[in-house]
Each structure stands twice: as structure tokens, then as C-alpha cells.
């Protein structure tokens, strides 16, 4: 017993408080705790998690060994919560090109999940006519669009885009339908069908065209 007591008191690798002499039960408990802590691989093995419960007024317990509630085990770290900023659903931007200038407001109605739905509208001034993008005269115009898309699995995607512009007694509507199917990792089958409707006064014209092709990404 004296040999075990000497090891418990003099070993530089043990940091447990030494029990009082003449208490066999305390000596046995200290040696048992030393054996349990002998396999610590941390660079800092101390007794922060052990305290002598001698203050009965605070804990109401008899003197002895216990584990502290605020113990920090080796390797324990505090984690910081990361929060990504939310993306706004609406946006406003001004634009200008050689055909028109104006401002536009957009709203993403659906953007999470397999379906996507967005709307845009705004006012502008047409500088030059363009046959496939608006009315055939210059002046103030009101312009908007509806964009819808849906994914079917991981390889197929359906898209539908409707563009309209009105001004000077004319109306232009362009609808584009598309279906893209991924055949291989770098090869995609693309199909487009475009319908253009133009109204000027009481008369109107309508044209349509389609396209089918395979696109390869490099």
C-alpha cells in the first residue's frame, strides 16, 4: 500500500490531488482514477474536470470526488454558427442598347425545387424597330415577360418563355418552348419552338419556327 501511495504522490504524470494519510478508501479511489487517466494522449491532461466537493453549502454533498458539470474534455471545441445571407426574390435594373432604353422590375415567384417561375415588366423607349424582339416603330413602350421552367429528373428540362411589348397601337408577343435532354455528360439534345404574333390595329400576323439539334460542351 505504501508503494502505491508513493506513486500517487510523486509521479509527475499524475495531477490528481493527494488524499489525506490514513484514509484507505480515498487512497484506493485516487489510484483507480490514476489508472483510468494513464491512457490520455492529449498534450494537456489536467484536473480541470475534477474538483473536490468540500463546499457543502454550494453542492450539499459529502467530501469526495465528482465530475464537474462544466468539464471540457480533450479535443472539445466550441462551434460557431454559420448563416448564409438570403437572396432577394425581386430585382430592379436599368438597361440601354441600340434598340431601346428603360427600366425593368423582376420577381422570382418560384425558384426552389424542380419548378421555376419568374416575371418581369417595365417601361422604356424604343429607339429602333426590331422584327423579332418588339414592335416596328419607335416611341414609348411597355414590356414584360414570363419565364417558366421545370426539371424532370436529372436529365430533362422543360422551359417556356413568353415576351410581350406594346406601344403606338401595336402589340408583339413571342413565345419560346424548349426541351433539353442530356444524352451524355457533354452532349445535350435541344429542341426549340418559337411563335411570334404581331398585331397592328385590326390586323395581325403570326409566324412560327422550330429547331432541333445536339450541342456539345467543351
Coordinates of C-alpha atoms in Angstrom, one line a residue:
X1 CA 0.0 0.0 0.0
X2 CA 2.9 2.4 0.8
X3 CA 4.3 1.8 -2.7
X4 CA 1.0 2.8 -4.4
X5 CA 0.8 5.8 -2.2
X6 CA 4.3 6.9 -3.2
X7 CA 3.4 6.5 -6.9
X8 CA 0.3 8.5 -6.5
X9 CA 2.1 11.3 -4.6
X10 CA 5.3 11.6 -6.6
X11 CA 4.6 10.7 -10.2
X12 CA 4.9 13.7 -12.5
X13 CA 2.3 12.3 -14.9
X14 CA -0.5 12.4 -12.3
X15 CA -2.2 15.7 -11.4
X16 CA -4.8 14.3 -9.0
X17 CA -4.9 15.9 -5.5
X18 CA -3.2 13.7 -2.9
X19 CA -5.6 12.1 -0.5
X20 CA -5.0 12.5 3.2
X21 CA -3.0 9.9 5.0
X22 CA -4.8 7.3 7.0
X23 CA -7.7 7.1 4.6
X24 CA -7.5 3.7 2.7
X25 CA -10.7 4.3 0.8
X26 CA -9.5 7.7 -0.5
X27 CA -6.1 6.2 -1.5
X28 CA -7.8 3.3 -3.4
X29 CA -10.0 5.7 -5.2
X30 CA -7.1 8.0 -6.2
X31 CA -5.1 5.1 -7.6
X32 CA -8.1 3.8 -9.5
X33 CA -8.6 7.3 -11.1
X34 CA -4.9 7.5 -11.9
X35 CA -5.1 4.1 -13.8
X36 CA -8.1 5.4 -15.8
X37 CA -6.2 8.6 -16.8
X38 CA -2.9 6.9 -17.7
X39 CA -4.0 6.5 -21.3
X40 CA -4.5 10.2 -22.0
X41 CA -2.9 11.1 -25.4
X42 CA -3.6 14.9 -25.2
X43 CA -0.8 17.4 -24.7
X44 CA -2.8 18.9 -21.8
X45 CA -4.0 16.3 -19.3
X46 CA -5.0 18.1 -16.2
X47 CA -7.6 18.0 -13.5
X48 CA -9.9 20.8 -14.6
X49 CA -12.7 18.3 -14.9
X50 CA -12.2 17.1 -11.3
X51 CA -12.9 19.2 -8.2
X52 CA -13.0 18.3 -4.6
X53 CA -16.6 18.8 -3.4
X54 CA -15.7 20.1 0.0
X55 CA -18.1 23.1 -0.1
X56 CA -21.4 21.6 1.3
X57 CA -23.1 24.9 1.2
X58 CA -22.9 25.1 -2.5
X59 CA -23.4 21.5 -3.5
X60 CA -24.8 19.8 -0.5
X61 CA -22.6 16.7 -0.9
X62 CA -20.2 15.0 1.3
X63 CA -16.5 15.3 0.7
X64 CA -15.3 13.1 -2.2
X65 CA -14.5 13.0 -5.9
X66 CA -17.0 14.0 -8.5
X67 CA -17.1 15.2 -12.2
X68 CA -17.8 18.9 -12.8
X69 CA -20.7 19.9 -14.9
X70 CA -18.6 22.4 -16.8
X71 CA -15.8 19.9 -17.6
X72 CA -14.1 20.4 -21.0
X73 CA -12.8 17.1 -22.4
X74 CA -9.6 16.9 -24.6
X75 CA -10.4 17.8 -28.2
X76 CA -13.7 19.6 -27.3
X77 CA -14.2 22.8 -29.3
X78 CA -16.8 25.5 -29.4
X79 CA -18.7 25.6 -32.7
X80 CA -19.6 28.9 -34.5
X81 CA -22.9 29.0 -36.3
X82 CA -22.6 30.0 -40.0
X83 CA -25.5 31.7 -41.7
X84 CA -25.7 32.4 -45.4
X85 CA -27.5 35.7 -46.4
X86 CA -30.9 35.2 -48.0
X87 CA -31.0 36.0 -51.7
X88 CA -33.7 38.6 -52.6
X89 CA -36.5 37.4 -54.8
X90 CA -37.0 40.8 -56.6
X91 CA -34.7 43.0 -58.5
X92 CA -34.7 46.2 -60.4
X93 CA -32.3 47.2 -63.2
X94 CA -31.9 49.8 -65.9
X95 CA -30.8 48.9 -69.4
X96 CA -29.8 50.5 -72.6
X97 CA -28.8 49.2 -76.1
X98 CA -29.0 50.4 -79.7
X99 CA -32.7 49.3 -79.9
X100 CA -34.3 50.6 -76.6
X101 CA -33.6 52.1 -73.1
X102 CA -35.7 51.7 -70.0
X103 CA -36.1 50.1 -66.6
X104 CA -37.3 46.7 -65.5
X105 CA -38.6 45.1 -62.3
X106 CA -38.3 41.3 -61.8
X107 CA -39.7 38.9 -59.3
X108 CA -38.8 35.2 -58.7
X109 CA -42.2 33.6 -57.7
X110 CA -40.8 30.1 -57.7
X111 CA -37.1 29.3 -57.5
X112 CA -36.6 26.4 -55.1
X113 CA -37.4 22.9 -56.2
X114 CA -37.9 21.4 -59.7
X115 CA -40.2 24.3 -60.9
X116 CA -39.1 27.8 -61.6
X117 CA -41.3 30.8 -62.3
X118 CA -40.3 34.4 -62.8
X119 CA -42.0 37.6 -64.1
X120 CA -40.5 40.9 -65.4
X121 CA -42.2 44.1 -66.5
X122 CA -41.2 47.7 -67.1
X123 CA -41.4 50.8 -69.3
X124 CA -39.0 52.1 -71.8
X125 CA -38.4 53.9 -75.1
X126 CA -37.8 52.1 -78.4
X127 CA -35.0 53.7 -80.3
X128 CA -35.1 51.5 -83.4
X129 CA -37.5 48.7 -84.6
X130 CA -36.5 45.1 -84.4
X131 CA -38.6 42.5 -86.1
X132 CA -38.0 39.6 -83.7
X133 CA -37.9 41.5 -80.4
X134 CA -40.7 44.1 -80.4
X135 CA -42.9 46.5 -82.3
X136 CA -42.0 48.0 -85.6
X137 CA -42.0 51.7 -84.6
X138 CA -40.2 54.0 -82.3
X139 CA -41.6 55.6 -79.1
X140 CA -42.6 54.7 -75.6
X141 CA -43.3 51.0 -74.9
X142 CA -44.4 48.8 -72.1
X143 CA -42.6 45.5 -72.0
X144 CA -42.8 42.3 -69.9
X145 CA -42.0 38.6 -69.8
X146 CA -42.9 35.4 -68.1
X147 CA -40.3 32.6 -67.6
X148 CA -41.3 29.1 -66.6
X149 CA -39.2 26.0 -66.3
X150 CA -39.4 22.6 -64.8
X151 CA -36.8 19.8 -64.3
X152 CA -37.9 16.2 -64.9
X153 CA -35.3 14.1 -63.1
X154 CA -31.7 14.9 -63.7
X155 CA -31.6 14.8 -67.5
X156 CA -34.7 16.5 -68.9
X157 CA -35.7 20.2 -68.6
X158 CA -38.7 21.9 -70.0
X159 CA -38.7 25.7 -70.5
X160 CA -41.3 28.2 -71.6
X161 CA -40.7 32.0 -72.2
X162 CA -43.3 34.5 -73.1
X163 CA -42.3 38.0 -74.1
X164 CA -44.7 40.9 -74.9
X165 CA -44.3 44.5 -75.9
X166 CA -46.9 47.1 -76.6
X167 CA -46.9 50.7 -77.8
X168 CA -48.0 53.0 -80.6
X169 CA -51.1 50.9 -81.2
X170 CA -49.1 47.7 -81.8
X171 CA -48.6 44.5 -79.8
X172 CA -45.8 42.0 -80.2
X173 CA -45.9 38.6 -78.4
X174 CA -43.1 36.0 -78.7
X175 CA -43.4 32.6 -77.1
X176 CA -40.5 30.1 -77.0
X177 CA -40.9 26.5 -76.0
X178 CA -37.9 24.3 -75.3
X179 CA -37.0 20.8 -74.2
X180 CA -33.4 19.8 -73.3
X181 CA -32.4 16.2 -72.7
X182 CA -28.9 15.3 -71.6
X183 CA -27.8 12.3 -73.6
X184 CA -24.2 12.0 -72.2
X185 CA -22.2 14.2 -69.8
X186 CA -21.1 16.6 -72.6
X187 CA -23.9 16.0 -75.1
X188 CA -27.4 17.6 -74.9
X189 CA -30.4 17.3 -77.3
X190 CA -32.0 20.7 -77.6
X191 CA -35.4 21.5 -79.2
X192 CA -36.9 25.0 -79.6
X193 CA -40.3 26.1 -81.0
X194 CA -40.9 29.9 -81.4
X195 CA -44.2 31.6 -82.2
X196 CA -44.3 35.3 -83.0
X197 CA -47.6 37.2 -83.0
X198 CA -47.8 40.8 -84.2
X199 CA -50.9 43.0 -84.1
X200 CA -51.2 46.4 -85.7
X201 CA -54.6 47.9 -85.5
X202 CA -57.3 45.5 -86.6
X203 CA -54.9 43.2 -88.5
X204 CA -52.3 40.8 -87.2
X205 CA -49.7 38.3 -88.4
X206 CA -48.3 35.2 -86.9
X207 CA -45.1 33.2 -87.7
X208 CA -43.6 30.1 -86.2
X209 CA -40.3 28.3 -86.5
X210 CA -38.6 25.3 -84.8
X211 CA -35.2 24.0 -84.3
X212 CA -33.7 20.6 -83.3
X213 CA -30.0 20.0 -82.6
X214 CA -27.4 18.4 -80.4
X215 CA -25.0 20.6 -78.5
X216 CA -21.6 19.5 -77.2
X217 CA -19.8 21.3 -74.3
X218 CA -16.1 21.7 -74.5

